[in-house]
Each structure stands twice: as C-alpha cells, then as structure tokens.
Tab-separated table of C-alpha atoms in Angstrom:
chain	number	residue	atom	x	y	z
A	82	UNK	CA	84.428	94.004	69.757
A	83	UNK	CA	83.658	95.567	65.893
A	84	UNK	CA	86.491	97.619	64.489
A	85	UNK	CA	83.927	100.833	64.686
A	86	UNK	CA	83.885	100.310	68.438
A	87	UNK	CA	87.319	99.620	68.459
A	88	UNK	CA	88.242	102.834	66.660
A	89	UNK	CA	86.043	104.620	69.170
A	90	UNK	CA	87.370	103.695	72.558
A	91	UNK	CA	87.461	106.551	75.025
A	92	UNK	CA	89.637	107.368	77.877
A	93	UNK	CA	86.728	106.382	80.159
A	94	UNK	CA	86.602	102.716	78.321
A	95	UNK	CA	90.097	102.226	78.981
A	96	UNK	CA	89.755	103.367	82.923
A	97	UNK	CA	86.504	101.281	83.334
A	98	UNK	CA	88.207	98.396	82.035
A	99	UNK	CA	91.222	99.192	84.235
A	100	UNK	CA	89.451	99.068	87.397
A	101	UNK	CA	87.390	95.983	86.318
A	102	UNK	CA	91.045	94.284	85.837
A	103	UNK	CA	92.701	95.491	88.972
A	104	UNK	CA	89.850	94.341	90.796
A	105	UNK	CA	89.294	91.002	89.375
A	106	UNK	CA	93.041	90.345	88.845
A	107	UNK	CA	95.102	92.659	91.051
A	108	UNK	CA	97.885	95.234	89.923
A	109	UNK	CA	100.083	92.769	88.175
A	110	UNK	CA	97.276	92.802	85.443
A	111	UNK	CA	98.152	96.447	84.541
A	112	UNK	CA	100.245	96.147	81.847
A	113	UNK	CA	99.216	97.794	78.774
A	114	UNK	CA	99.685	94.869	76.153
A	115	UNK	CA	97.348	93.040	78.482
A	116	UNK	CA	94.812	95.540	78.847
A	117	UNK	CA	94.802	96.262	75.188
A	118	UNK	CA	94.417	92.512	74.479
A	119	UNK	CA	91.133	92.541	77.098
A	120	UNK	CA	89.920	95.123	74.820
A	121	UNK	CA	90.797	93.631	71.700
A	122	UNK	CA	92.575	96.722	70.671
A	123	UNK	CA	96.274	97.733	69.806
A	124	UNK	CA	98.571	99.071	72.253
A	125	UNK	CA	98.434	102.329	70.213
A	126	UNK	CA	94.872	103.242	71.846
A	127	UNK	CA	96.195	103.065	75.018
A	128	UNK	CA	98.917	105.682	74.193
A	129	UNK	CA	96.292	107.930	72.339
A	130	UNK	CA	94.871	108.255	75.649
A	131	UNK	CA	97.647	108.217	78.321
A	132	UNK	CA	101.172	109.052	78.320
A	133	UNK	CA	102.565	106.318	79.781
A	134	UNK	CA	101.207	103.418	82.211
A	135	UNK	CA	102.067	105.725	85.295
A	136	UNK	CA	99.996	108.358	84.218
A	137	UNK	CA	97.001	105.610	83.542
A	138	UNK	CA	97.717	104.265	87.214
A	139	UNK	CA	97.178	107.802	88.388
A	140	UNK	CA	94.113	108.448	86.440
A	141	UNK	CA	92.654	104.969	88.019
A	142	UNK	CA	93.390	106.341	91.295
A	143	UNK	CA	91.672	109.231	91.102
A	144	UNK	CA	88.730	107.627	89.354
A	145	UNK	CA	88.720	105.031	92.297
A	146	UNK	CA	88.608	107.872	94.621
A	147	UNK	CA	85.847	109.941	92.884
A	148	UNK	CA	83.692	106.749	92.960
A	149	UNK	CA	84.816	105.176	96.292
A	150	UNK	CA	84.786	108.116	98.208
A	151	UNK	CA	83.900	111.537	96.817
A	152	UNK	CA	80.666	110.256	95.441
A	153	UNK	CA	79.641	108.024	98.625
A	154	UNK	CA	80.254	111.521	100.677
A	155	UNK	CA	78.383	113.533	98.249
A	156	UNK	CA	75.189	110.910	98.101
A	157	UNK	CA	75.084	110.644	101.750
A	158	UNK	CA	75.503	114.390	102.213
A	159	UNK	CA	72.161	115.163	100.029
A	160	UNK	CA	69.916	112.473	100.760
A	161	UNK	CA	70.339	111.343	104.507
A	162	UNK	CA	70.091	113.723	107.759
A	163	UNK	CA	70.852	113.349	111.409
A	164	UNK	CA	72.353	110.294	113.215
A	165	UNK	CA	71.321	108.080	109.932
A	166	UNK	CA	73.899	109.335	108.114
A	167	UNK	CA	76.302	106.962	110.126
A	168	UNK	CA	74.236	103.883	110.169
A	169	UNK	CA	73.905	104.497	106.371
A	170	UNK	CA	77.500	104.872	105.558
A	171	UNK	CA	78.394	101.689	107.573
A	172	UNK	CA	75.860	99.648	105.810
A	173	UNK	CA	77.228	100.765	102.615
A	174	UNK	CA	80.737	99.930	103.537
A	175	UNK	CA	80.643	96.777	105.532
A	176	UNK	CA	78.286	95.396	102.321
A	177	UNK	CA	80.305	96.515	99.454
A	178	UNK	CA	82.200	94.228	97.451
A	179	UNK	CA	86.194	95.410	98.272
A	180	UNK	CA	88.043	93.499	95.757
A	181	UNK	CA	88.987	96.794	94.088
A	182	UNK	CA	90.070	98.562	97.659
A	183	UNK	CA	92.082	95.565	98.278
A	184	UNK	CA	93.759	95.656	94.966
A	185	UNK	CA	94.615	99.119	95.384
A	186	UNK	CA	96.279	98.562	98.540
A	187	UNK	CA	98.235	95.969	97.180
A	188	UNK	CA	99.185	98.371	94.432
A	189	UNK	CA	100.124	100.905	97.121
A	190	UNK	CA	102.514	98.517	98.652
A	191	UNK	CA	104.719	98.942	95.625
A	192	UNK	CA	103.796	101.985	94.086
A	193	UNK	CA	104.518	105.555	96.054
A	194	UNK	CA	101.796	107.414	93.969
A	195	UNK	CA	99.356	104.963	94.686
A	196	UNK	CA	100.637	104.748	98.502
A	197	UNK	CA	100.088	108.758	98.439
A	198	UNK	CA	96.543	108.399	97.210
A	199	UNK	CA	95.456	105.769	99.476
A	200	UNK	CA	96.934	107.286	102.402
A	201	UNK	CA	95.057	110.482	101.597
A	202	UNK	CA	91.815	108.734	100.823
A	203	UNK	CA	92.484	106.725	104.549
A	204	UNK	CA	92.531	110.133	106.127
A	205	UNK	CA	89.532	111.773	104.278
A	206	UNK	CA	87.345	108.909	105.208
A	207	UNK	CA	88.262	109.009	108.760
A	208	UNK	CA	87.540	112.575	109.381
A	209	UNK	CA	84.193	112.009	107.130
A	210	UNK	CA	83.357	109.010	109.835
A	211	UNK	CA	84.563	111.596	112.964
A	212	UNK	CA	82.076	114.164	111.505
A	213	UNK	CA	79.083	111.826	111.289
A	214	UNK	CA	80.043	110.664	114.519
A	215	UNK	CA	80.108	114.452	116.159
A	216	UNK	CA	76.799	114.730	114.429
A	217	UNK	CA	75.421	111.993	116.138
A	218	UNK	CA	76.270	113.315	119.391
A	219	UNK	CA	80.007	111.919	120.104
A	220	UNK	CA	82.083	114.654	122.004
A	221	UNK	CA	84.390	115.958	119.562
A	222	UNK	CA	87.491	114.813	121.487
A	223	UNK	CA	86.190	110.890	121.531
A	224	UNK	CA	85.163	110.929	117.615
A	225	UNK	CA	88.481	110.504	115.806
A	226	UNK	CA	89.539	107.563	117.949
A	227	UNK	CA	86.370	106.129	117.256
A	228	UNK	CA	86.185	106.935	113.616
A	229	UNK	CA	89.918	105.362	113.637
A	230	UNK	CA	89.032	102.197	115.129
A	231	UNK	CA	85.671	101.573	113.079
A	232	UNK	CA	87.850	102.156	109.917
A	233	UNK	CA	90.691	99.390	111.200
A	234	UNK	CA	87.754	97.569	111.046
A	235	UNK	CA	86.678	98.124	107.706
A	236	UNK	CA	89.768	97.679	106.322
A	237	UNK	CA	90.749	94.569	108.165
A	238	UNK	CA	87.413	92.577	107.526
A	239	UNK	CA	88.770	91.928	104.093
A	240	UNK	CA	91.820	90.178	105.489
A	241	UNK	CA	89.492	87.802	107.486
A	242	UNK	CA	89.504	84.288	105.695
A	243	UNK	CA	86.938	82.493	107.631
A	244	UNK	CA	83.621	83.512	105.475
A	245	UNK	CA	81.527	82.919	108.705
A	246	UNK	CA	83.780	86.037	110.340
A	247	UNK	CA	83.211	88.406	107.501
A	248	UNK	CA	79.155	88.947	107.245
A	249	UNK	CA	78.117	92.058	108.894
A	250	UNK	CA	74.221	91.983	109.127
A	251	UNK	CA	72.176	95.069	109.013
A	252	UNK	CA	71.045	94.506	113.131
A	253	UNK	CA	74.954	94.178	113.743
A	254	UNK	CA	75.472	97.385	112.036
A	255	UNK	CA	72.755	98.915	113.974
A	256	UNK	CA	74.260	97.724	117.268
A	257	UNK	CA	77.638	98.731	116.167
A	258	UNK	CA	76.645	102.176	115.194
A	259	UNK	CA	74.796	102.850	118.683
A	260	UNK	CA	78.051	101.659	120.066
A	261	UNK	CA	80.153	104.032	118.486
A	262	UNK	CA	77.436	107.086	118.870
A	263	UNK	CA	77.351	106.361	122.846
C-alpha cells in the first residue's frame, strides 16, 4: 500500500479487513497490532476510526449482521415471490462459504456482546424461515419447530468434518424444501 492509500484508510476498509481476517484466521487474529500490520499502517490509524478493540468488534458484528442477514432478507423480499422464496434461501444458505459465520460463533463463545448478537441473528433467521414456511402453506403452529430444525441443520452442517457429507445439491434442497413445507 502506498502512503497516500495508508493515509486514506476508511472505517469501511478496517471493517472489511477485519471480516476477512476473522473468516480466515479466527477471532484470535483480531488484535489491533496484527490488523494494522496486515493493512501496512500504524495502530494510530485504527484508533482514528474506533474507540478501542471492543468498539471495533461490535462494528464488525453489526456489519456481519447487515451482510449475512438483513441484506439477504431484503434481496429475497424484493426479488422472489411465493414458495420459491424458501427454496431460494436454502440454496443461498447451504451453498455459501460459512467460514465467517463459524468464526463469529467462535468469538461468541468467549465474548458476551458477540453471543448476544449471534443469538439475536439466530432468532431473526429462524423467525424469517418460519414466515417463509407459513407463506409456503405450512400451518403456523408447525412452522416454528420446522424452521428451528432446518436452522440447526444449517448451523450443524459446518461441523461435519467428512466432506462427503457436507455437500447439499440443488436437487437435495428442492427435496428438503418440499419436505419442510408439507
């Protein structure tokens, strides 16, 4: 990075770098000095944009929520109608790289603010799944338990270590979507 670029690092640059670092190296890599070194700037640049490491982590979590939940809901709500919404969401979810989600959950194991954010995101995602199931014809009393189970499968898929059991094809998702909306 040349000195002009270093001088013009934005809060967004720091946050994007933090999300990439978190996804690749986990929460232990979110040290101010290491982050600054990765961007080839001084630690002072960090403190120009953030009060402290806690403020930075909170803003990282908010950006993760925006990108991985709010933005996805908006995209589906504005581009797809009917039962296809659930299937589309499942295809997006089960085929995305979830290294950032895993790292966020690892952070949440030791950081209470992260744990609260993850719990809130989980609840919102489950409610959204439930809403899509109801829209697909599932009785409302059955939608929430099905949504919870489907979400647990989504979370648990990343813990499966045998790659032969982690791939979910489009055909599999179509079948699962039909199963969950019966």
